[in-house]
Amino acid sequence: SEGAEVDFTAIAPDGSESLVRVFTTRPDTLFGATYMVLSPEHPLVMLLTTEAQKLAVEAYREQASRKSDFERTEMAKVKTGVWTGAMARNPANGELVPVWIADYVLAGYGTGAIMAVPAGDQRDFDFARTYDLLITAIQMPPVAWFDLLGIASSADCSTWPSAFVGDGVYINSENGSLSLNGLKSISEATTVMNAWLAENNCGEP
């Protein structure tokens, strides 16, 4: 897979900070990352887990260890996970997002950590709906997409029955000198985002 590695800053219960590098095939959707997910085996999991979440996280890790990679990543299965209690800072907009562990993220793929963009990825969308996590639209789907689904055109993701994957006009993707708003192609937005990541030491293609 081609994409980018992006550095989020995770905040541990004692206030210490750790860089968590994620791999994504869609760096253009960074503004839509409303939570992040570590594999249960990720080395930072227990460092980031709060005391209140410790038992739940340990139980989930043990449960995940008994599954095969195929069982964990099967698209049809219901996605499960546990919040570590920690938050991480999205480098594009500075917003804090919750850090979860989930068995659909594998330690052996990429960095063993992902940024979750539920508006633009179906697995992340399903997970966000299951656990009532924020979904922020970062591309406005064309009217034909809404017509096909039989719903009114809206940037309010609460009305969407699924994630949108495709070319749409970028929205909600601006912060200071970085703006993707108004762009219309994934390749163009990816080029802009990759350049910004490199210039600001937040990641690299």
PDB file of C-alpha atoms in Angstrom, residues 8-11 30-37 83-91 93-100 114-116 134:
ATOM      1  CA  PHE A   8      -0.094  11.855  16.588  1.00  0.00           C
ATOM      2  CA  THR A   9       0.842  12.931  20.131  1.00  0.00           C
ATOM      3  CA  ALA A  10      -0.700  10.602  22.704  1.00  0.00           C
ATOM      4  CA  ILE A  11      -1.093  11.767  26.298  1.00  0.00           C
ATOM      5  CA  LEU A  30      -6.453  13.715   8.262  1.00  0.00           C
ATOM      6  CA  PHE A  31      -8.907  16.453   9.281  1.00  0.00           C
ATOM      7  CA  GLY A  32     -11.586  13.765   9.525  1.00  0.00           C
ATOM      8  CA  ALA A  33      -9.620  11.595  11.978  1.00  0.00           C
ATOM      9  CA  THR A  34     -11.884  11.661  15.030  1.00  0.00           C
ATOM     10  CA  TYR A  35     -10.303   8.785  16.937  1.00  0.00           C
ATOM     11  CA  MET A  36      -7.284   6.534  16.606  1.00  0.00           C
ATOM     12  CA  VAL A  37      -6.874   2.812  17.093  1.00  0.00           C
ATOM     13  CA  TRP A  83     -11.087   2.827  24.933  1.00  0.00           C
ATOM     14  CA  THR A  84      -7.734   3.121  26.693  1.00  0.00           C
ATOM     15  CA  GLY A  85      -8.874   6.239  28.541  1.00  0.00           C
ATOM     16  CA  ALA A  86      -6.159   8.259  26.783  1.00  0.00           C
ATOM     17  CA  MET A  87      -6.403  11.021  24.199  1.00  0.00           C
ATOM     18  CA  ALA A  88      -4.141  11.970  21.307  1.00  0.00           C
ATOM     19  CA  ARG A  89      -3.633  15.222  19.411  1.00  0.00           C
ATOM     20  CA  ASN A  90      -4.448  15.343  15.705  1.00  0.00           C
ATOM     21  CA  PRO A  91      -1.505  17.192  14.100  1.00  0.00           C
ATOM     22  CA  ASN A  93      -6.038  20.697  13.700  1.00  0.00           C
ATOM     23  CA  GLY A  94      -4.722  20.179  17.237  1.00  0.00           C
ATOM     24  CA  GLU A  95      -7.939  18.512  18.367  1.00  0.00           C
ATOM     25  CA  LEU A  96      -7.829  15.731  20.958  1.00  0.00           C
ATOM     26  CA  VAL A  97      -9.201  12.364  19.846  1.00  0.00           C
ATOM     27  CA  PRO A  98      -9.742   9.202  21.935  1.00  0.00           C
ATOM     28  CA  VAL A  99      -7.242   6.352  21.673  1.00  0.00           C
ATOM     29  CA  TRP A 100      -8.866   2.935  21.352  1.00  0.00           C
ATOM     30  CA  ILE A 114      -4.288   3.798  12.515  1.00  0.00           C
ATOM     31  CA  MET A 115      -6.048   7.125  12.394  1.00  0.00           C
ATOM     32  CA  ALA A 116      -9.758   6.464  12.096  1.00  0.00           C
ATOM     33  CA  LEU A 134     -17.740  11.568  16.344  1.00  0.00           C
TER      34      LEU A 134
END
